Structures are given as C-alpha cells and as structure tokens.
Short mmCIF file of C-alpha atoms in Angstrom, two decimals:
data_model
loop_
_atom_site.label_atom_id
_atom_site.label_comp_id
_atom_site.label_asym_id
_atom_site.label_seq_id
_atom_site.Cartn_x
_atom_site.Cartn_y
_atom_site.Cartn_z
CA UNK H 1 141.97 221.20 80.10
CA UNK H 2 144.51 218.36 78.65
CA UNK H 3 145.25 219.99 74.88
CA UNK H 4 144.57 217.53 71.94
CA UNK H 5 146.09 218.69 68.86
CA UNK H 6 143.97 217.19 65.68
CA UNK H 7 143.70 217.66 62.00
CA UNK H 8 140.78 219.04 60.93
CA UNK H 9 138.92 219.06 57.77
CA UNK H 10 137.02 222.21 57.93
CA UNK H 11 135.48 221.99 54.59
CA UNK H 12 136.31 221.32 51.41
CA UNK H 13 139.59 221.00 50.23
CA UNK H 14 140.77 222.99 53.59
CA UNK H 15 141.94 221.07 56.21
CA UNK H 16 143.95 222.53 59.64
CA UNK H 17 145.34 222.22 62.64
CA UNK H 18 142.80 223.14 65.96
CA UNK H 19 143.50 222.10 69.56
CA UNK H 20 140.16 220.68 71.55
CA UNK H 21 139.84 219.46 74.89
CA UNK H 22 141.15 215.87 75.42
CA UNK H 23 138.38 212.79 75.73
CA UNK H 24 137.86 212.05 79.32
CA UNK H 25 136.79 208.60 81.06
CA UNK H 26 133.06 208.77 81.14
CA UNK H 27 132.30 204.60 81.18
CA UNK H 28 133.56 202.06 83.15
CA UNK H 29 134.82 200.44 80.18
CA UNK H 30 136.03 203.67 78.49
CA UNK H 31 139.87 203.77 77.02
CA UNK H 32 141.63 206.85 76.26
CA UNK H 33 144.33 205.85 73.21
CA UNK H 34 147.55 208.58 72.63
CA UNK H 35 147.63 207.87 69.02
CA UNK H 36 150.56 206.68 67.29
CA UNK H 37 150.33 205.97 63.56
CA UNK H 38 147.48 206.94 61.48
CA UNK H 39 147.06 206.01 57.79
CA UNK H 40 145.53 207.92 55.29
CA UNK H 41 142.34 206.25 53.43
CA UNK H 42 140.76 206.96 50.36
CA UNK H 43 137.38 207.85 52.18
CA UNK H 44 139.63 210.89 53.85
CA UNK H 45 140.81 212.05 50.59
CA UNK H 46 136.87 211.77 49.37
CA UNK H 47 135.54 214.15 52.50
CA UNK H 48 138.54 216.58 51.82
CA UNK H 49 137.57 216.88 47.82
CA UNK H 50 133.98 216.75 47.47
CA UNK H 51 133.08 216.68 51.03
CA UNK H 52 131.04 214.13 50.90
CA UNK H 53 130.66 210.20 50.34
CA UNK H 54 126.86 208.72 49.01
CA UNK H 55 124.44 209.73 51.58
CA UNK H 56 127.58 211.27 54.34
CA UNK H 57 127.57 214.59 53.86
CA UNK H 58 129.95 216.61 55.75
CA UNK H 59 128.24 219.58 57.40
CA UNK H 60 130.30 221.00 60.03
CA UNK H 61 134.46 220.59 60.93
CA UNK H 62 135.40 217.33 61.36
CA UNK H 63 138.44 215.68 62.77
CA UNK H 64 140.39 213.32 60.16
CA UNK H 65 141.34 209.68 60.42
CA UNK H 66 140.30 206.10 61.10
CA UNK H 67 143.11 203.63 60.76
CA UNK H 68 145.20 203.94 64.06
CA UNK H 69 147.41 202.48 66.54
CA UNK H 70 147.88 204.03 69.67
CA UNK H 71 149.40 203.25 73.59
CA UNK H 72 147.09 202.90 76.18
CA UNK H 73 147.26 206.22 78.25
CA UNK H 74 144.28 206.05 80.47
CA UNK H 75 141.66 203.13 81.66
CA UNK H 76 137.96 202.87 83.14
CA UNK H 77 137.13 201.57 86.04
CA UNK H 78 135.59 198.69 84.61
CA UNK H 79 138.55 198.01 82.21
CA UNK H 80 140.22 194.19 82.91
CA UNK H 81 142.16 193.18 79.32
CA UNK H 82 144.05 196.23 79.40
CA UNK H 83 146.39 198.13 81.29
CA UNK H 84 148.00 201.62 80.57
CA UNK H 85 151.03 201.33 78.27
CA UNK H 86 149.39 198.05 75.97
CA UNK H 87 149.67 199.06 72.43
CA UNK H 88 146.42 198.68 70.46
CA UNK H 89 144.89 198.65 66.96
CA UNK H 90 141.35 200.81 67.17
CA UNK H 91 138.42 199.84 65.56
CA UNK H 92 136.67 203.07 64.77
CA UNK H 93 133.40 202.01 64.26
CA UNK H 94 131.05 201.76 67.36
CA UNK H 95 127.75 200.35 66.85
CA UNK H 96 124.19 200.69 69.46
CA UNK H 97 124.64 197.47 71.42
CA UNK H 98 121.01 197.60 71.51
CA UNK H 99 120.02 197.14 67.59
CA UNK H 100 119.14 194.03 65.75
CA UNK H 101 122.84 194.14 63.68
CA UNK H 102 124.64 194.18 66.63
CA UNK H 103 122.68 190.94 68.51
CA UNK H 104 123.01 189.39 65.02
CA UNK H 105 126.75 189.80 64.57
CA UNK H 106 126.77 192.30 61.60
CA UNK H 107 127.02 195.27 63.72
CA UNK H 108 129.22 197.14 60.49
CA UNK H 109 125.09 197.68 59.15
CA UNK H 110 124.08 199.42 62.53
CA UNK H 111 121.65 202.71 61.22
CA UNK H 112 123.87 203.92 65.04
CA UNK H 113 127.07 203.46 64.23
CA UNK H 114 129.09 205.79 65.20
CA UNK H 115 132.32 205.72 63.17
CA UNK H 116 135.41 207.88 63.57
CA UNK H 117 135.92 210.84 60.66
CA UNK H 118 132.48 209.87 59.43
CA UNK H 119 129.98 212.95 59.28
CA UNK H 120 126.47 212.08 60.80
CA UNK H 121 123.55 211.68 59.03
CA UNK H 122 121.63 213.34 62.32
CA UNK H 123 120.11 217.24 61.71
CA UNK H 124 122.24 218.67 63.82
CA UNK H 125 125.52 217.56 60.99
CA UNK H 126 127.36 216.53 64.76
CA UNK H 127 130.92 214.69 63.46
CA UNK H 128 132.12 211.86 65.37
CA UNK H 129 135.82 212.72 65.70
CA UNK H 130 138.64 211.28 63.68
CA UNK H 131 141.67 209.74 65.44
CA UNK H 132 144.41 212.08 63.60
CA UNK H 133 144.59 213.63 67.07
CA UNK H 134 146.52 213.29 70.48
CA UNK H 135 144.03 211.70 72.58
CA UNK H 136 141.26 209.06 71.33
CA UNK H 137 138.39 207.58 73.59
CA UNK H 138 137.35 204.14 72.65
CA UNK H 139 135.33 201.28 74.17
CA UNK H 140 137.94 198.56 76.11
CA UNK H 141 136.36 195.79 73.36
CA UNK H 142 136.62 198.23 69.93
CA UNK H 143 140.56 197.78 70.98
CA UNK H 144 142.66 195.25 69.85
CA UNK H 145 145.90 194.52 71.94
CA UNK H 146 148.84 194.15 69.58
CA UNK H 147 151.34 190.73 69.82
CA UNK H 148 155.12 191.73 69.53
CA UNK H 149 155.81 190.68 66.05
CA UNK H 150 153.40 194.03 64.91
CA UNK H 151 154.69 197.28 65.08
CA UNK H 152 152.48 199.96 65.61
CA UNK H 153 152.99 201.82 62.00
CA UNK H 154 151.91 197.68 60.59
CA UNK H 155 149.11 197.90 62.97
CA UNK H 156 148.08 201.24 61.37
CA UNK H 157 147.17 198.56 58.08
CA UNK H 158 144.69 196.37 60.15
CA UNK H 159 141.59 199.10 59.74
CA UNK H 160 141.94 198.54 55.50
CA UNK H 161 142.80 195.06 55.84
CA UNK H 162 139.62 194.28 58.06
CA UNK H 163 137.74 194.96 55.28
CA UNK H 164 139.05 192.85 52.79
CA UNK H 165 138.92 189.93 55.65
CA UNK H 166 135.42 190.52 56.20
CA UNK H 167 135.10 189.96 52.54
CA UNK H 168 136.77 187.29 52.33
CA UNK H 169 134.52 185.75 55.05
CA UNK H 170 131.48 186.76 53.49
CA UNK H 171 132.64 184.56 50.30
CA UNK H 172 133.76 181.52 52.32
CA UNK H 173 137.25 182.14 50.62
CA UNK H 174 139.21 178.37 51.28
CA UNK H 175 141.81 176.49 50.63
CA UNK H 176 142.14 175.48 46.69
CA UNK H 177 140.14 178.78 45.76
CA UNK H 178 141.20 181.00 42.10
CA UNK H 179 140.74 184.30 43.45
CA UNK H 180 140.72 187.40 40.38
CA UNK H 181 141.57 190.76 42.40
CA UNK H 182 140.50 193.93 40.44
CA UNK H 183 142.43 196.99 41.50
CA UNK H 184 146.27 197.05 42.99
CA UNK H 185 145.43 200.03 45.28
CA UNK H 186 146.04 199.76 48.80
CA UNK H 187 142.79 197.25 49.23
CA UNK H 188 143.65 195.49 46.19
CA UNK H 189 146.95 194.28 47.77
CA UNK H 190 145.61 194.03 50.83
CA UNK H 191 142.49 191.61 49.17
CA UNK H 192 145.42 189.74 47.60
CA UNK H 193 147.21 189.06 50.59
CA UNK H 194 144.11 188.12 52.69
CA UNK H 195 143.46 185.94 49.27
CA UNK H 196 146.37 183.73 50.07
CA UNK H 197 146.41 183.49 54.02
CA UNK H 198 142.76 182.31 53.92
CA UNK H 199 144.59 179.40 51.12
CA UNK H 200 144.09 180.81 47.86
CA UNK H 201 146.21 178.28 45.49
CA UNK H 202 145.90 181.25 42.72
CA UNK H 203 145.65 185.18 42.89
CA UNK H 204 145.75 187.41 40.04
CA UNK H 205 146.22 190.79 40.85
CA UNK H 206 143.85 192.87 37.62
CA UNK H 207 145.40 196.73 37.15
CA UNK H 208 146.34 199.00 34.19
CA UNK H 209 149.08 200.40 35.99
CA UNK H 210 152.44 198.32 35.27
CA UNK H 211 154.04 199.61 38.14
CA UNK H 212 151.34 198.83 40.39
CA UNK H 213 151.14 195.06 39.11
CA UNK H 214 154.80 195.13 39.86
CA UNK H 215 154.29 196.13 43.46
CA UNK H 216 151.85 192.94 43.89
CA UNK H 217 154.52 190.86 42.52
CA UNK H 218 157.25 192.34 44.94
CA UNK H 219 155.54 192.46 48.15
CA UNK H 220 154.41 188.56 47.58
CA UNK H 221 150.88 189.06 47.19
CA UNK H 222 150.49 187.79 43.31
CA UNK H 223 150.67 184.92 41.88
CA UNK H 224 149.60 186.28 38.83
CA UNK H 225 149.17 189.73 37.28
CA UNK H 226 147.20 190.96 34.14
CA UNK H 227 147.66 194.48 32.69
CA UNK H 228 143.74 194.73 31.71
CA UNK H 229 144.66 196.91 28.62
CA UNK H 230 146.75 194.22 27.13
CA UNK H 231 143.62 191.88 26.90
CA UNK H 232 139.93 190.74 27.60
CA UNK H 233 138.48 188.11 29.13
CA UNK H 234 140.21 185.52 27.36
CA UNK H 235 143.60 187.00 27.63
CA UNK H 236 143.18 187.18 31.51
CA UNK H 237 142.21 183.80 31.27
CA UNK H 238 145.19 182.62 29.48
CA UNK H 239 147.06 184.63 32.11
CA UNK H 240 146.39 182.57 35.04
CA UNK H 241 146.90 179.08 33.79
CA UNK H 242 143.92 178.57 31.57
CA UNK H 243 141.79 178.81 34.06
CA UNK H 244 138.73 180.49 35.02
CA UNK H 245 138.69 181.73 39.13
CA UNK H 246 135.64 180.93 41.30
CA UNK H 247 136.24 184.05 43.53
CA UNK H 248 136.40 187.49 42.29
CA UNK H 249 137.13 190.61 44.71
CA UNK H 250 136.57 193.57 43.08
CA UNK H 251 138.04 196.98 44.95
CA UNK H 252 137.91 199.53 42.54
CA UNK H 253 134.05 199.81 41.98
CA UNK H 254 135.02 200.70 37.92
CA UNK H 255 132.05 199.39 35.84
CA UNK H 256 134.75 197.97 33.12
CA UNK H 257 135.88 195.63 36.49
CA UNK H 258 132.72 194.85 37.75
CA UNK H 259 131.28 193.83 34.24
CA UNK H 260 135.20 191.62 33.55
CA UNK H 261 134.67 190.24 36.92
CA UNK H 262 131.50 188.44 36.25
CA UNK H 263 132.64 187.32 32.72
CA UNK H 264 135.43 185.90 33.85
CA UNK H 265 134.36 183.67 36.88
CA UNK H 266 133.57 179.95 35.75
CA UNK H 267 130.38 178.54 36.88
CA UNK H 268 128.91 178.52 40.30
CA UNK H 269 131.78 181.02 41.48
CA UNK H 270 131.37 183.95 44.04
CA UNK H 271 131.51 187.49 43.08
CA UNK H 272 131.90 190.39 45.87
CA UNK H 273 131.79 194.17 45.85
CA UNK H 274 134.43 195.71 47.89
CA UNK H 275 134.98 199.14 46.08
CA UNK H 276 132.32 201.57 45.93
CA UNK H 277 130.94 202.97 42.33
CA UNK H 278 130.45 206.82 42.30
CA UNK H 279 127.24 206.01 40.20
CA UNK H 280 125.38 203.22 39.06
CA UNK H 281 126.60 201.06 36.88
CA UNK H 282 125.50 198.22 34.55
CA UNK H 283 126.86 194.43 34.23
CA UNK H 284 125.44 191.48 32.47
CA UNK H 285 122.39 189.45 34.76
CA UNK H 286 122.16 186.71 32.29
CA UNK H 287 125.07 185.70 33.05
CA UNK H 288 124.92 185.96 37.24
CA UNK H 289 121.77 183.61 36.12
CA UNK H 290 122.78 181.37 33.74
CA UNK H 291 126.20 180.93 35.71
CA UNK H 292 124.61 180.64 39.05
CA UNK H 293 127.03 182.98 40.20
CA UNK H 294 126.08 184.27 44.05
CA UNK H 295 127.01 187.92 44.13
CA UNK H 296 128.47 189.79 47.98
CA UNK H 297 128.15 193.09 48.81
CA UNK H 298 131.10 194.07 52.06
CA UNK H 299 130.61 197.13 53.64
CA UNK H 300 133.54 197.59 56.99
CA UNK H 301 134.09 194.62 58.93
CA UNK H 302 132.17 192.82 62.31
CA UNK H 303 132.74 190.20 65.01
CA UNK H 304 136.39 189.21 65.13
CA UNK H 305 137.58 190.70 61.54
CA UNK H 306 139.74 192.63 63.56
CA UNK H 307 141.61 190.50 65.28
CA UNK H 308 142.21 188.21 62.44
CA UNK H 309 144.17 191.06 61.00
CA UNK H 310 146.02 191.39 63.85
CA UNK H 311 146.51 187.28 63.57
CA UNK H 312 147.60 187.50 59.81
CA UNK H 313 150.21 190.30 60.46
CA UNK H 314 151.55 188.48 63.65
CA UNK H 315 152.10 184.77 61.43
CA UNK H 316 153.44 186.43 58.79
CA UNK H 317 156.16 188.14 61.22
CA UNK H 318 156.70 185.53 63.56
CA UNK H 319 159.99 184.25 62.32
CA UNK H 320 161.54 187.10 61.33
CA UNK H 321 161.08 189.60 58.61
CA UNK H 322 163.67 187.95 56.91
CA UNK H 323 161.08 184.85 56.27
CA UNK H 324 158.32 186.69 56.21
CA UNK H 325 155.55 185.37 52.94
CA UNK H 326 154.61 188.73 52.56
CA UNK H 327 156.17 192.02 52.84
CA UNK H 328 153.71 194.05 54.09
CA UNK H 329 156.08 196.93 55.48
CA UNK H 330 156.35 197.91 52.02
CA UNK H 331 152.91 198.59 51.26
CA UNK H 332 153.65 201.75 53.61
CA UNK H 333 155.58 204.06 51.15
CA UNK H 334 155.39 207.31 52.48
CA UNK H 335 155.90 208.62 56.16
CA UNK H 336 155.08 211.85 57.85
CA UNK H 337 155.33 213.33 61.19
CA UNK H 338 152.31 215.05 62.31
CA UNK H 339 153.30 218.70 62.08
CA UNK H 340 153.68 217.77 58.48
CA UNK H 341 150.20 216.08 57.95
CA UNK H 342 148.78 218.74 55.80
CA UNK H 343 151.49 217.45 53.35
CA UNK H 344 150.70 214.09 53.91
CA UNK H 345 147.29 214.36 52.55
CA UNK H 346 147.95 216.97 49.76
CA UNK H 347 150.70 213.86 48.27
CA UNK H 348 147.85 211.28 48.83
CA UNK H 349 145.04 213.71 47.08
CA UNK H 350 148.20 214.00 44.08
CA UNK H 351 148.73 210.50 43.61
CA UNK H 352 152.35 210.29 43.21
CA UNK H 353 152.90 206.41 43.38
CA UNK H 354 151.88 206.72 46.67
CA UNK H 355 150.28 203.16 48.31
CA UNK H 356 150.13 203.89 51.94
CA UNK H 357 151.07 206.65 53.92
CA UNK H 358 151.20 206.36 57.84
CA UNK H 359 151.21 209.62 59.73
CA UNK H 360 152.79 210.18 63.52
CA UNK H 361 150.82 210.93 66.18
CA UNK H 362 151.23 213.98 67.88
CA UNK H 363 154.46 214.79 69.65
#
C-alpha cells in the first residue's frame, strides 16, 4: 500500500491527520496528482464549524480541500496531454458525462457531481475525498496544465477565481462595463480582478472593513472603494464618479448588499449572486421590474472557466512581476507547511486579517 497522508475533518470542529491507501489508476484516462499547494476556502471552514452547508450535510470523515496544484506523478493508459512531472491546476468537481448539464455545457448543475471535500447527498453519507492529501486521482481533462509564468502556490487561486469568471460570463461582463463588487474577501478581490481583465472601465470594491478596501487598492484590483458605513446609495454613487454601475457582483450573500446592490444599478443593468445567504433574505422586486434589471445566480464554474484562470494569471505575469497589473501573490497572506495544517485552518476559522492561506502538500 502507497501511504497518503490527508487532513481529515472528522466532525465538527475536529479535524486530524489519518493515512489511507493512495488512489490507483483505474481508467485509461485516470491521473494521479502529488499535491502541492492547497488553499483554504470558506466552504472548508463552514464543514469544520457547523458541519454542514444548505442541503450538504457531512455524515461521516471527510478529507479537506478543493483548490490545488499538484505534479503529475502517475498517468493512464489512455492519457495523451500529459506526461508525469507537468504541473497542473485540479478542477475538483467531476460531473456524470451522461446527464443533460453536462451535454449542455453547465455541467457545475450536475444532480452527479462528484466534487472534492463535498459530503454526498447519497444514504450511505459516502465523502468524495478532499485534495489536502499526498496523492489525488483526477480525470486527464478536470486537469489544467500550468504555463511558466504561474507558480504552483498562484495556481492554488484558480479554483476561487473560476468562480468569479464563470460569473462574470454568465453577465456578459465587457469592455466599458461599471462593475459594483460587494465584499473584499478573497472572492471579492478575486471578482474585482476578473472585473477588469474581462474590460471593466470602473470597479468599486463595497466593504466595511478599511483595511480590507485598502488591500483592493494595493493589489490593483480597485478603481474605487466605498466604506458602506460611511454612506447609502447615494454616497456610493458619488463615490464612483457620479455614476450608477450596470454590473453588480455580489460575494458576500449579506441581505444589506444584496438589497444596496439592486438600488444602486442604473437601468437595464445586470445583477448576480455569487455569495451564498445562510437564510432567506428580502430585496426590493419593484425595482428588478421597474428597472428591468436581469438578475444571475453562479454556482462553481463549467466549460473552459478554468482555463481562463489559468490565462488571466499567465497575462498578468508574462512580463515580469515587476509589470505585473495586478498583484495577485499578495492576496496569499499566510503560508503553512502541511504538518502544520491544523493551524492553518484554526487562523482561517479566527479571522486574523487573513485573505488567503495556501497550505504545502505533503512532504
């Protein structure tokens, strides 16, 4: 048996080391990924304190993490765009290749999906595993090779930034576009960023948190930022240039947000949902009517969002770090090596200023 140390959350707030047996080739077009960087989300820090997100319940252990890079370390058979040693972003989401979402191209609604660190909704509570681990099995065409100018700790930000690219998709985001951005958490900036590389003249950055705003600014994400305490809708207004946006991301699923972010789009603009509410909340119709606004729900990314990621990270790297539009390598603020993961996610769970922190694979 090849060992494959992983962190497991065992229940609820109690999360531990275990060693498993190591995935094996089973498809032609099976991969098996050694894991390299792994960055903590907010839907791992959900599972370890309250064990549960909407209808995912965790039932059993379950191996942590979803946003990885990795090195090759073992191909199928069947395998021709990779060879052992390529280093790779994983998509952790695998959906039936059978169902209707898939043939359609929004395979990230699959009722199959089978998504790393996500419990299952089947009876028997059976947990796909999580990639915080030594050895991670993977479809050949759920892996994305990585270009030189991304290193494999950026590559551990192309899971979170999928997301916001399939949003921005999903609202036709274009050149010329006013984008609002609610929330300066890791998606937040990440929204922001996608915001401009998709042509975004504007981008205000919405947060209460000065030092967060101040973050956006720094890293180049921002063209604008608005404290929301300081102000309501026609403050933010007045904030970026008079003018209301026709786009409106909105990542922290706070009712406050939602209900600002359709106020504060002009007419005709496009609203979307990235952040998730804990409960239902309540925002103003008659105005998503009289308005015309056309409201998104995202949920994960589909077809190609991952490789766009990949794309963004390698043009804004290209030529140099040193001319680099956005400084993404400082969205990663913590760093821990695996032994120490326990840590890792007890700082995240804390807060503690912390925006993104990337853990080591296994040594």
């Amino acid at each position: 048996m090849t060992a494959n140390i992983s962190l497991v959350l065992k229940k609820v707030n109690e999360i531990g080391f275990e060693t498993h047996e190591a995935p094996v080739i089973s498809e032609d077009n099976d991969v098996i990924v050694e894991v390299k960087k792994t960055g903590i989300c907010g839907s791992d820090i959900h599972y370890y304190t309250h064990g549960r997100i909407g209808d995912f319940v965790l039932k059993k252990p379950m191996v942590l993490g979803h946003e990885s890079a990795g090195v090759v370390a073992q191909v199928g058979k069947g395998v021709t765009s990779l060879k052992v040693g390529d280093r790779v972003a994983i998509e952790p989401g695998v959906p039936s290749r059978s169902s209707e979402e898939y043939k359609s191209g929004r395979y990230n609604l699959c009722p199959h999906m089978v998504f790393a660190a996500t419990p299952n909704s089947d009876e028997n509570g059976v947990n796909p595993p999580g990639t915080l681990c030594k050895y991670f099995k993977s479809p050949e065409d759920f892996l994305v090779k990585l270009p030189d100018h991304v290193s494999l700790e950026l590559a551990a930000l192309v899971e979170p930034m999928s997301v916001v690219v399939h949003a921005a998709r999903l609202t036709k985001l274009t050149f010329g576009d006013t984008v609002v951005v609610y929330g300066a958490g890791p998606v937040g900036l990440l929204a922001a960023s996608v915001a401009l590389k998709f042509g975004a003249s504007r981008v205000a950055v919405v947060d209460i948190v000065d030092s967060k705003l101040e973050t956006a600014k720094k890293v180049g994400v921002a063209t604008h930022t608005f404290n929301a305490t300081s102000g309501g809708i026609d403050e933010l207004i007045a904030a970026i240039g008079n003018e209301r946006p026709n786009v409106v991301m909105e990542c922290t699923g706070a009712e406050k947000c939602i209900q600002s972010g359709i106020e504060v789009l002009k007419l005709g603009g496009r609203y979307i949902q990235i952040g998730n509410s804990p409960k239902p909340v309540t925002f103003n119709m008659t105005a998503v009517v009289n308005k015309e606004l056309t409201v998104f729900g995202s949920f994960r990314y589909a077809f190609n969002d991952y490789k766009t990621s990949v794309a963004i990270l390698d043009n804004n790297y290209r030529n140099g770090k040193e001319h680099a539009a956005v400084d993404f390598e400082s969205l990663i603020t913590h760093r821990f090596k695996f032994k120490d993961a326990i840590k890792a996610y007890d700082l995240v769970k804390g807060g503690n200023g912390c925006i993104k922190c990337v853990i080591d694979g296994p040594e």
